[in-house]
Amino acid sequence: DVTVKLSQSTLIPKGEQRSYNGGYLFLQKIYYELGLDKICKKISKKYKNEYDLNSILSMLLYTMILYPGSKLSSLEDAKKFFEQPEAEIHQVYRAMSLLAKESDAIQAAVYKNSLGLGKRQTQVIYYDCTNYYFEEESGIRKYGQSKEHRPNPIVQMGLFTDMDGMPLAFCINPGNTAETTTLKPLEDKLRDNFGISKVVVCTDGGLASYENRKNDDVGERAFITVQSLKKLGKDLQDWALQRTGWKMIVKDKDGKRNFSDNEYNLDELNMEEYGDKLFCRERYIKVGKKGEELEQRLIVTYSLKYKNYLQHVRDKQVAIAQGLIDRGAAGKLSSSQNNPKRFIKQEACTNDGELAEIQNFTINQEMIEQEARFDGFYGICTDLKGPAPEIIKVNGGRWIIEDCFRITKTDFKARPVFLQRDDRIKAHFLTCFLALLMYKLLEKKVNRGGLRFSPAEIIGTLQNMNFLAISGEGYIPTYTRTDLTNNLHGSAGFRTDTQIVSKQRMKAIITESK
């Protein structure tokens, strides 16, 4: 037991830090489990740098997760930790240039070290691209097709994750790079640097070029990719949208997904009975140049719930388009897939219907009807021979890579990026990648026992795990103990949630976190 005497008349010492964050210790545990300290030591020895690379990298990663902001603000925010950095801002920037040089080697080393924390599910790997916007164009910051339709120069990031959503590798390309050309170089990196060659690569339709499919249809590689039904030839479209001859996907006694024995007519389905059911049909097709065709399976699914969702989205977009027409704000039209203006058509006519110079905007009913034909349908192409229901299930896991992008952009606030030099921009995304891997490993550890915590809950809890310093005695936790804090302590192997933690015990905990 500890007895503390406090006086109502004694002022606290001026300039004395009395509050510390201990949430970073759970991140530090994973940082050292990944061997990032040893990686930094190896790099420092190679370049003979005079600053502490390990201290700078760990500070950048902890603050990116807990207090995202600029590199300068990271130095200030890191002063909340029990262990505080001694680096100066110019050393941080020099360290980032060094990290950029060693980015590929760091990714490969971290992957190999992560195998010691548990098996990595690399039988299927997911790949996708996103972009991050900047204020000015220069170097790799180029104007390109922004996924958010921003009029800013962008940098493109391609990311591989395993089946658990753990980041594997990433690449950074200029914003005007075609997405389809980024897949093969990163696959080569996985083979040469990571020793990963036997994989199924799963991508969305934007990366499903014939060249990428052909590249993954060799040796021990295979592909699963989304297939736009609108881009199929008329014969295949008619087959895909046919109303009869559909099999329903059901689960057997062992929980495996198989086809039903009966065939179904889509026009006879009702929402009450079949709203959550998935129907499927498949056939082999050939794509590519004549004489070099690539044979693959086209798997088409149909869902009433998906049909209603697409109708709902389209109705909202049509309403937006009608509002633009009513306000006289239609402006320049667009054919972009997600732009409501694609439902507006423009005609030059007079009041009596004759052609003239007067512009008339109306809703394009033909466009609405054309899109409605595809409501509820979804296409997948693959060169795998396995059961279609299992391939559909694997493809359904692509959401995990979108979740990774959301975490970096929303929770880590990785944009906008205000760095200017290309090497430091690449180093910024390396820290995003490493922070994401650390967070995902922590998330996997704490989401157990039937409990699942969101990124906001986990990061918010770590941010609030503060301690009040009691001079000469130790540290009193000021956070609320919860199921999440219990799981955090259980995963780390130490506890900070006793009524008071002595100074000696806190030093031991810091050592245990390393």
Coordinates of C-alpha atoms in Angstrom, one line a residue:
D1 CA 0.0 0.0 0.0
V2 CA 1.1 3.6 -0.8
T3 CA 0.0 6.6 1.2
V4 CA 0.3 10.0 -0.6
K5 CA 0.1 13.3 1.3
L6 CA -1.1 16.2 -0.8
S7 CA -1.5 19.9 0.2
Q8 CA -4.3 22.2 -0.9
S9 CA -2.0 25.2 -0.4
T10 CA 1.2 23.9 -2.2
L11 CA 1.5 24.9 -5.8
I12 CA 2.6 22.2 -8.3
P13 CA 6.1 22.8 -9.6
K14 CA 6.3 25.2 -12.6
G15 CA 7.1 23.4 -15.9
E16 CA 7.0 19.9 -14.4
Q17 CA 5.4 17.2 -16.6
R18 CA 2.8 15.4 -14.5
S19 CA 0.8 13.4 -17.1
Y20 CA 2.1 10.7 -19.4
N21 CA 0.6 8.4 -22.1
G22 CA 1.2 4.7 -21.6
G23 CA -0.9 3.5 -24.6
Y24 CA 2.2 3.5 -26.8
L25 CA 3.7 0.7 -24.8
F26 CA 1.3 -1.8 -26.4
L27 CA 2.5 -0.6 -29.9
Q28 CA 6.1 -0.7 -28.7
K29 CA 5.6 -4.4 -27.8
I30 CA 4.7 -5.2 -31.4
Y31 CA 7.4 -2.8 -32.8
Y32 CA 10.1 -4.9 -31.1
E33 CA 8.4 -8.2 -31.9
L34 CA 8.7 -7.2 -35.6
G35 CA 12.4 -6.7 -35.0
L36 CA 12.3 -3.1 -36.3
D37 CA 14.9 -2.1 -33.7
K38 CA 17.3 -4.6 -35.2
I39 CA 16.5 -3.5 -38.8
C40 CA 17.3 0.1 -37.8
K41 CA 20.5 -1.0 -36.2
K42 CA 21.6 -2.8 -39.4
I43 CA 20.7 0.3 -41.5
S44 CA 22.5 2.6 -39.1
K45 CA 25.6 0.5 -39.3
K46 CA 25.5 0.4 -43.1
Y47 CA 25.2 4.2 -43.5
K48 CA 27.1 5.2 -40.3
N49 CA 24.6 7.8 -39.3
E50 CA 25.0 9.7 -36.1
Y51 CA 21.4 10.0 -35.0
D52 CA 19.2 7.3 -33.4
L53 CA 17.2 5.8 -36.3
N54 CA 15.4 3.4 -34.1
S55 CA 14.2 6.2 -31.8
I56 CA 13.0 8.3 -34.8
L57 CA 11.2 5.5 -36.6
S58 CA 9.4 4.2 -33.5
M59 CA 8.4 7.8 -32.6
L60 CA 7.0 8.3 -36.1
L61 CA 5.0 5.1 -36.0
Y62 CA 3.6 5.5 -32.5
T63 CA 2.5 9.1 -33.1
M64 CA 1.0 8.3 -36.6
I65 CA -1.4 5.9 -34.8
L66 CA -2.0 7.9 -31.7
Y67 CA -1.6 11.5 -32.6
P68 CA -1.5 11.8 -36.5
G69 CA -0.1 15.0 -37.8
S70 CA 3.0 16.6 -39.3
K71 CA 6.5 15.3 -38.6
L72 CA 7.1 18.4 -36.5
S73 CA 4.0 17.8 -34.4
S74 CA 5.1 14.2 -34.0
L75 CA 8.2 15.4 -32.1
E76 CA 6.0 17.5 -29.9
D77 CA 3.3 14.8 -29.3
A78 CA 6.0 12.2 -28.5
K79 CA 6.8 14.2 -25.4
K80 CA 3.6 12.7 -23.9
F81 CA 5.3 9.3 -23.7
F82 CA 7.3 8.0 -20.7
E83 CA 10.3 7.7 -23.1
Q84 CA 10.8 10.9 -25.0
P85 CA 12.8 11.5 -28.2
E86 CA 15.9 13.5 -28.3
A87 CA 16.0 14.0 -32.0
E88 CA 15.7 17.3 -33.8
I89 CA 13.5 17.9 -36.9
H90 CA 16.4 18.0 -39.3
Q91 CA 17.4 14.5 -38.1
V92 CA 13.9 13.3 -38.7
Y93 CA 14.0 14.4 -42.3
R94 CA 17.4 12.9 -42.8
A95 CA 16.2 9.6 -41.3
M96 CA 13.2 9.6 -43.7
S97 CA 15.5 9.9 -46.7
L98 CA 17.4 6.9 -45.4
L99 CA 14.3 4.9 -44.8
A100 CA 13.2 5.6 -48.4
K101 CA 16.4 4.0 -49.7
E102 CA 15.9 0.9 -47.7
S103 CA 12.1 0.6 -48.1
D104 CA 12.1 -2.7 -50.1
A105 CA 14.5 -4.3 -47.7
I106 CA 12.5 -3.1 -44.7
Q107 CA 9.3 -4.6 -46.1
A108 CA 10.9 -7.9 -46.8
A109 CA 12.6 -8.1 -43.4
V110 CA 9.4 -7.2 -41.5
Y111 CA 7.5 -9.8 -43.4
K112 CA 10.0 -12.5 -42.4
N113 CA 10.0 -11.4 -38.8
S114 CA 6.2 -11.3 -38.7
L115 CA 6.2 -15.1 -39.4
G116 CA 7.4 -15.5 -35.8
L117 CA 4.2 -13.9 -34.5
G118 CA 1.9 -16.4 -36.3
K119 CA 1.3 -18.0 -39.6
R120 CA 0.6 -15.5 -42.5
Q121 CA -2.3 -16.5 -44.7
T122 CA -0.7 -15.9 -48.1
Q123 CA -2.5 -18.6 -50.1
V124 CA -4.6 -15.7 -51.4
I125 CA -3.4 -12.2 -51.6
Y126 CA -5.5 -9.1 -52.3
Y127 CA -4.2 -6.2 -54.3
D128 CA -5.7 -2.7 -54.9
C129 CA -4.6 0.8 -55.5
T130 CA -5.5 4.1 -54.0
N131 CA -4.3 7.7 -54.2
Y132 CA -3.3 10.5 -51.9
Y133 CA -3.6 14.1 -52.9
F134 CA -1.1 17.0 -52.6
E135 CA -1.2 20.7 -53.0
E136 CA 1.4 21.1 -55.7
E137 CA 2.6 19.1 -58.8
S138 CA 6.2 18.1 -58.8
G139 CA 8.3 14.8 -59.1
I140 CA 6.0 11.8 -58.5
R141 CA 3.1 14.2 -57.6
K142 CA 1.2 14.1 -60.9
Y143 CA -2.3 14.9 -62.1
G144 CA -4.1 11.6 -62.7
Q145 CA -7.5 10.0 -62.3
S146 CA -8.4 10.6 -58.7
K147 CA -10.7 8.1 -57.0
E148 CA -12.2 11.0 -55.0
H149 CA -12.5 13.3 -58.1
R150 CA -10.3 16.0 -56.5
P151 CA -8.6 18.5 -58.8
N152 CA -5.2 17.9 -57.0
P153 CA -2.0 16.2 -58.1
I154 CA -1.8 12.7 -56.6
V155 CA 0.5 9.9 -55.7
Q156 CA -0.6 6.3 -56.2
M157 CA -0.2 3.6 -53.7
G158 CA -0.5 -0.1 -54.5
L159 CA -1.0 -2.5 -51.6
F160 CA -0.9 -6.3 -51.1
T161 CA -2.5 -7.8 -48.0
D162 CA -2.9 -11.4 -46.9
M163 CA -6.2 -13.1 -46.2
D164 CA -6.3 -11.7 -42.6
G165 CA -5.9 -8.1 -43.9
M166 CA -2.3 -7.9 -42.8
P167 CA -0.2 -5.7 -45.1
L168 CA 2.4 -7.6 -47.1
A169 CA 4.0 -5.1 -49.4
F170 CA 3.4 -1.8 -51.1
C171 CA 4.6 0.3 -54.0
I172 CA 4.5 4.1 -54.7
N173 CA 4.0 5.4 -58.3
P174 CA 3.4 8.8 -59.9
G175 CA -0.2 9.8 -59.9
N176 CA -0.5 9.4 -63.7
T177 CA 0.5 5.8 -63.7
A178 CA -2.0 3.3 -65.1
E179 CA -3.1 1.0 -62.3
T180 CA -2.9 -2.1 -64.4
T181 CA 0.8 -1.7 -64.9
T182 CA 1.6 -1.7 -61.1
L183 CA 0.6 -5.3 -60.3
K184 CA 3.4 -7.3 -62.0
P185 CA 6.4 -5.4 -60.5
L186 CA 5.0 -5.8 -57.0
E187 CA 4.4 -9.5 -57.6
D188 CA 8.0 -9.8 -58.8
K189 CA 9.1 -8.1 -55.5
L190 CA 7.1 -10.7 -53.5
R191 CA 8.7 -13.5 -55.4
D192 CA 12.3 -12.2 -55.3
N193 CA 12.4 -10.5 -51.9
F194 CA 9.8 -12.3 -49.9
G195 CA 10.0 -15.8 -51.3
I196 CA 6.2 -15.8 -52.0
S197 CA 5.5 -17.4 -55.4
K198 CA 2.6 -19.8 -54.9
V199 CA -0.4 -17.4 -54.6
V200 CA -3.8 -16.6 -55.9
V201 CA -4.0 -12.9 -56.7
C202 CA -7.4 -11.4 -56.1
T203 CA -8.2 -7.9 -57.6
D204 CA -11.1 -5.7 -58.5
G205 CA -12.2 -5.1 -62.1
G206 CA -10.0 -2.0 -62.6
L207 CA -6.9 -4.2 -62.4
A208 CA -8.3 -7.1 -64.4
S209 CA -6.4 -6.4 -67.7
Y210 CA -5.8 -9.3 -70.1
E211 CA -2.0 -8.9 -69.5
N212 CA -2.4 -9.2 -65.7
R213 CA -4.6 -12.3 -66.0
K214 CA -2.2 -13.9 -68.4
N215 CA 0.8 -13.1 -66.1
D216 CA -1.0 -14.8 -63.2
D217 CA -2.1 -17.9 -65.3
V218 CA 1.4 -19.5 -65.1
G219 CA 3.3 -21.7 -62.8
E220 CA 2.0 -21.7 -59.2
R221 CA 0.1 -18.5 -59.6
A222 CA -3.6 -18.0 -60.3
F223 CA -6.1 -15.2 -60.3
I224 CA -9.6 -14.2 -59.2
T225 CA -10.8 -10.9 -60.5
V226 CA -14.1 -9.0 -60.8
Q227 CA -15.5 -9.1 -64.3
S228 CA -17.7 -6.2 -65.5
L229 CA -20.7 -7.8 -67.1
K230 CA -21.3 -4.5 -69.1
K231 CA -18.0 -5.1 -70.9
L232 CA -18.9 -8.6 -72.1
G233 CA -19.9 -9.3 -75.6
K234 CA -23.6 -9.5 -76.4
D235 CA -23.8 -13.3 -76.4
L236 CA -22.1 -13.6 -73.0
Q237 CA -24.3 -10.7 -71.6
D238 CA -27.4 -12.5 -72.7
W239 CA -26.2 -15.7 -71.0
A240 CA -25.2 -13.9 -67.8
L241 CA -28.6 -12.1 -67.5
Q242 CA -30.7 -15.1 -68.4
R243 CA -33.6 -15.5 -65.9
T244 CA -33.7 -19.3 -65.7
G245 CA -31.3 -22.1 -64.8
W246 CA -29.8 -20.6 -61.6
K247 CA -28.4 -22.7 -58.7
M248 CA -28.8 -21.5 -55.1
I249 CA -25.7 -21.6 -52.9
V250 CA -26.4 -23.5 -49.7
K251 CA -24.4 -24.8 -46.7
D252 CA -24.1 -28.5 -45.9
K253 CA -23.9 -30.1 -42.5
D254 CA -20.2 -29.4 -42.3
G255 CA -20.7 -25.7 -43.1
K256 CA -19.2 -26.0 -46.6
R257 CA -20.8 -24.0 -49.4
N258 CA -22.3 -26.0 -52.3
F259 CA -25.0 -25.7 -55.0
S260 CA -28.6 -26.7 -54.5
D261 CA -30.0 -29.6 -56.5
N262 CA -32.9 -27.5 -57.8
E263 CA -32.7 -24.8 -60.5
Y264 CA -34.5 -21.4 -60.0
N265 CA -36.1 -18.8 -62.1
L266 CA -35.1 -15.3 -61.0
D267 CA -38.6 -13.9 -61.8
E268 CA -40.2 -16.2 -59.3
L269 CA -38.0 -15.1 -56.3
N270 CA -39.5 -13.0 -53.5
M271 CA -37.6 -10.8 -51.0
E272 CA -39.1 -12.4 -47.9
E273 CA -37.9 -15.9 -48.7
Y274 CA -34.8 -15.4 -50.9
G275 CA -33.6 -11.9 -49.9
D276 CA -30.4 -13.2 -48.3
K277 CA -29.8 -16.0 -50.7
L278 CA -27.1 -16.0 -53.4
F279 CA -27.7 -17.6 -56.8
C280 CA -25.0 -18.6 -59.2
R281 CA -24.2 -19.9 -62.7
E282 CA -20.9 -20.5 -64.5
R283 CA -19.3 -21.3 -67.8
Y284 CA -15.8 -21.4 -69.4
I285 CA -14.9 -18.5 -71.8
K286 CA -11.9 -17.4 -73.7
V287 CA -10.5 -13.9 -73.8
G288 CA -7.5 -12.3 -75.6
K289 CA -6.1 -12.2 -79.1
K290 CA -7.0 -14.9 -81.5
G291 CA -4.6 -17.8 -81.2
E292 CA -3.5 -16.5 -77.7
E293 CA -6.9 -16.8 -75.9
L294 CA -6.8 -17.3 -72.2
E295 CA -9.4 -19.8 -71.0
Q296 CA -11.1 -18.9 -67.7
R297 CA -14.2 -19.5 -65.8
L298 CA -16.9 -16.8 -65.7
I299 CA -18.9 -17.0 -62.5
V300 CA -22.1 -14.9 -62.3
T301 CA -24.0 -14.4 -59.1
Y302 CA -27.4 -12.8 -58.4
S303 CA -28.8 -11.4 -55.2
L304 CA -32.2 -9.7 -54.5
K305 CA -30.6 -7.7 -51.7
Y306 CA -27.8 -6.5 -54.1
K307 CA -30.5 -5.7 -56.7
N308 CA -32.4 -3.5 -54.2
Y309 CA -29.2 -1.8 -53.1
L310 CA -28.2 -0.8 -56.7
Q311 CA -31.8 0.4 -57.3
H312 CA -31.6 2.5 -54.1
V313 CA -28.2 4.1 -55.1
R314 CA -29.4 4.8 -58.6
D315 CA -32.7 6.4 -57.4
K316 CA -30.7 8.8 -55.2
Q317 CA -28.4 9.7 -58.1
V318 CA -31.3 10.3 -60.5
A319 CA -32.8 12.5 -57.9
I320 CA -29.6 14.5 -57.7
A321 CA -29.5 14.7 -61.5
Q322 CA -33.1 16.0 -61.6
G323 CA -32.2 18.6 -59.0
L324 CA -29.3 19.8 -61.1
I325 CA -31.7 20.2 -64.1
D326 CA -34.3 22.0 -62.0
R327 CA -31.7 24.5 -60.8
G328 CA -30.2 25.0 -64.2
A329 CA -26.9 23.7 -62.9
A330 CA -26.4 20.6 -65.1
G331 CA -23.3 22.2 -66.6
K332 CA -20.8 19.9 -68.3
L333 CA -22.1 16.4 -68.5
S334 CA -20.2 13.3 -67.5
S335 CA -20.2 9.6 -68.4
S336 CA -18.3 8.5 -65.2
Q337 CA -19.8 5.4 -63.6
N338 CA -20.5 7.1 -60.2
N339 CA -21.4 10.6 -61.4
P340 CA -25.1 11.4 -61.2
K341 CA -24.7 13.5 -64.4
R342 CA -24.5 10.4 -66.5
F343 CA -28.3 10.2 -66.2
I344 CA -28.7 13.7 -67.9
K345 CA -29.0 14.0 -71.6
Q346 CA -28.7 17.3 -73.6
E347 CA -30.7 18.2 -76.6
A348 CA -30.9 21.3 -78.8
C349 CA -34.5 22.1 -79.6
T350 CA -37.1 24.8 -79.8
N351 CA -40.5 24.7 -78.0
D352 CA -42.1 23.1 -81.1
G353 CA -39.5 20.4 -81.2
E354 CA -37.4 21.6 -84.1
L355 CA -33.6 21.6 -83.8
A356 CA -32.1 24.9 -82.6
E357 CA -29.4 26.3 -80.5
I358 CA -31.4 26.3 -77.2
Q359 CA -30.0 23.6 -74.9
N360 CA -32.5 21.4 -73.1
F361 CA -31.5 19.0 -70.3
T362 CA -33.6 16.0 -69.4
I363 CA -33.3 12.7 -67.5
N364 CA -32.0 9.9 -69.8
Q365 CA -34.5 7.1 -69.3
E366 CA -32.6 4.9 -71.7
M367 CA -29.5 5.1 -69.5
I368 CA -31.6 4.2 -66.4
E369 CA -33.2 1.2 -68.1
Q370 CA -29.8 0.0 -69.5
E371 CA -28.2 0.1 -66.0
A372 CA -31.3 -1.5 -64.4
R373 CA -30.8 -4.7 -66.6
F374 CA -27.7 -5.5 -64.5
D375 CA -29.2 -4.9 -61.0
G376 CA -28.4 -7.8 -58.7
F377 CA -25.8 -9.4 -61.0
Y378 CA -22.1 -9.7 -60.2
G379 CA -19.3 -11.3 -62.3
I380 CA -16.1 -13.0 -61.3
C381 CA -13.4 -14.5 -63.6
T382 CA -10.8 -17.0 -62.5
D383 CA -8.5 -19.7 -63.8
L384 CA -9.0 -21.8 -60.6
K385 CA -10.7 -25.2 -60.8
G386 CA -12.1 -25.3 -57.3
P387 CA -15.8 -25.0 -56.3
A388 CA -17.5 -21.8 -57.4
P389 CA -19.0 -21.1 -54.0
E390 CA -15.5 -21.1 -52.4
I391 CA -14.1 -18.8 -55.1
I392 CA -17.1 -16.4 -54.5
K393 CA -16.2 -16.5 -50.8
V394 CA -12.6 -15.7 -51.4
N395 CA -13.5 -12.8 -53.7
G396 CA -15.8 -11.5 -51.0
G397 CA -12.8 -10.9 -48.8
R398 CA -11.6 -7.9 -50.9
W399 CA -13.3 -5.6 -48.4
I400 CA -10.3 -6.1 -46.1
I401 CA -8.0 -4.1 -48.3
E402 CA -10.5 -1.3 -48.6
D403 CA -10.6 -1.3 -44.8
C404 CA -6.8 -0.9 -44.8
F405 CA -7.0 2.2 -47.0
R406 CA -9.8 3.6 -44.8
I407 CA -7.7 3.2 -41.6
T408 CA -4.7 5.0 -43.1
K409 CA -6.7 7.8 -44.6
T410 CA -9.2 8.3 -41.8
D411 CA -7.6 7.1 -38.5
F412 CA -4.0 7.8 -39.4
K413 CA -4.9 11.0 -41.3
A414 CA -2.2 10.1 -43.9
R415 CA -3.5 12.9 -46.2
P416 CA -3.1 15.5 -47.3
V417 CA 0.7 15.1 -47.5
F418 CA 2.7 18.3 -47.2
L419 CA 6.2 16.8 -47.9
Q420 CA 8.0 18.0 -51.0
R421 CA 10.9 15.7 -51.8
D422 CA 10.1 12.3 -53.5
D423 CA 12.2 10.3 -51.1
R424 CA 10.5 11.7 -48.1
I425 CA 7.1 11.2 -49.6
K426 CA 8.0 7.5 -50.1
A427 CA 9.3 7.3 -46.5
H428 CA 6.0 8.8 -45.3
F429 CA 4.1 5.9 -47.0
L430 CA 6.6 3.4 -45.6
T431 CA 5.7 4.7 -42.1
C432 CA 2.0 4.4 -43.0
F433 CA 2.5 0.8 -44.1
L434 CA 4.5 -0.1 -41.0
A435 CA 2.0 1.6 -38.7
L436 CA -0.9 -0.2 -40.4
L437 CA 0.9 -3.6 -39.9
M438 CA 1.5 -2.8 -36.3
Y439 CA -2.1 -1.8 -35.8
K440 CA -3.5 -4.9 -37.6
L441 CA -1.3 -7.2 -35.4
L442 CA -2.6 -5.4 -32.3
E443 CA -6.2 -5.6 -33.5
K444 CA -5.8 -9.3 -34.1
K445 CA -4.5 -9.8 -30.5
V446 CA -7.3 -7.9 -28.8
N447 CA -10.2 -9.1 -30.8
R448 CA -10.7 -12.4 -29.1
G449 CA -13.0 -14.1 -26.7
G450 CA -16.0 -13.2 -28.9
L451 CA -15.2 -9.5 -28.6
R452 CA -14.6 -7.2 -31.5
F453 CA -13.3 -3.7 -31.2
S454 CA -13.3 -1.1 -33.9
P455 CA -10.2 0.9 -34.9
A456 CA -11.8 4.0 -33.3
E457 CA -12.3 2.1 -30.0
I458 CA -8.8 0.6 -30.0
I459 CA -7.0 3.8 -31.0
G460 CA -9.1 6.0 -28.7
T461 CA -8.4 3.7 -25.8
L462 CA -4.7 3.8 -26.4
Q463 CA -4.8 7.6 -26.6
N464 CA -6.6 7.9 -23.3
M465 CA -4.4 5.5 -21.4
N466 CA -2.8 8.3 -19.4
F467 CA -1.0 8.3 -16.0
L468 CA -0.7 11.0 -13.3
A469 CA 2.9 11.1 -12.0
I470 CA 3.1 11.2 -8.2
S471 CA 6.5 12.5 -7.2
G472 CA 8.7 9.9 -5.5
E473 CA 6.0 7.2 -5.6
G474 CA 5.0 6.3 -9.2
Y475 CA 2.1 6.7 -11.6
I476 CA -1.7 6.5 -11.1
P477 CA -3.7 5.3 -14.1
T478 CA -6.4 7.9 -15.0
Y479 CA -8.1 5.8 -17.7
T480 CA -11.2 3.6 -17.3
R481 CA -10.5 -0.1 -17.1
T482 CA -12.7 -2.0 -19.7
D483 CA -12.8 -5.3 -21.5
L484 CA -10.6 -3.7 -24.1
T485 CA -7.9 -2.7 -21.7
N486 CA -8.0 -6.2 -20.2
N487 CA -7.4 -7.7 -23.6
L488 CA -4.6 -5.2 -24.3
H489 CA -2.8 -6.2 -21.1
G490 CA -3.4 -9.9 -21.8
S491 CA -1.9 -9.6 -25.2
A492 CA 1.1 -7.7 -24.0
G493 CA 1.9 -9.8 -21.0
F494 CA 2.1 -6.9 -18.5
R495 CA -0.4 -4.8 -16.5
T496 CA -0.6 -1.0 -16.0
D497 CA -4.1 -1.0 -14.5
T498 CA -3.3 -1.4 -10.8
Q499 CA -4.3 1.5 -8.5
I500 CA -0.7 2.8 -8.6
V501 CA 2.3 1.7 -10.6
S502 CA 5.6 2.3 -8.8
K503 CA 8.5 4.0 -10.7
Q504 CA 10.5 0.7 -10.5
R505 CA 7.6 -1.3 -11.8
M506 CA 7.0 1.1 -14.7
K507 CA 10.7 0.9 -15.7
A508 CA 10.3 -2.9 -15.7
I509 CA 7.1 -2.6 -17.9
I510 CA 9.0 -0.4 -20.4
T511 CA 11.7 -3.0 -20.5
E512 CA 9.2 -5.8 -21.0
S513 CA 7.6 -3.9 -23.9
K514 CA 11.0 -4.2 -25.7

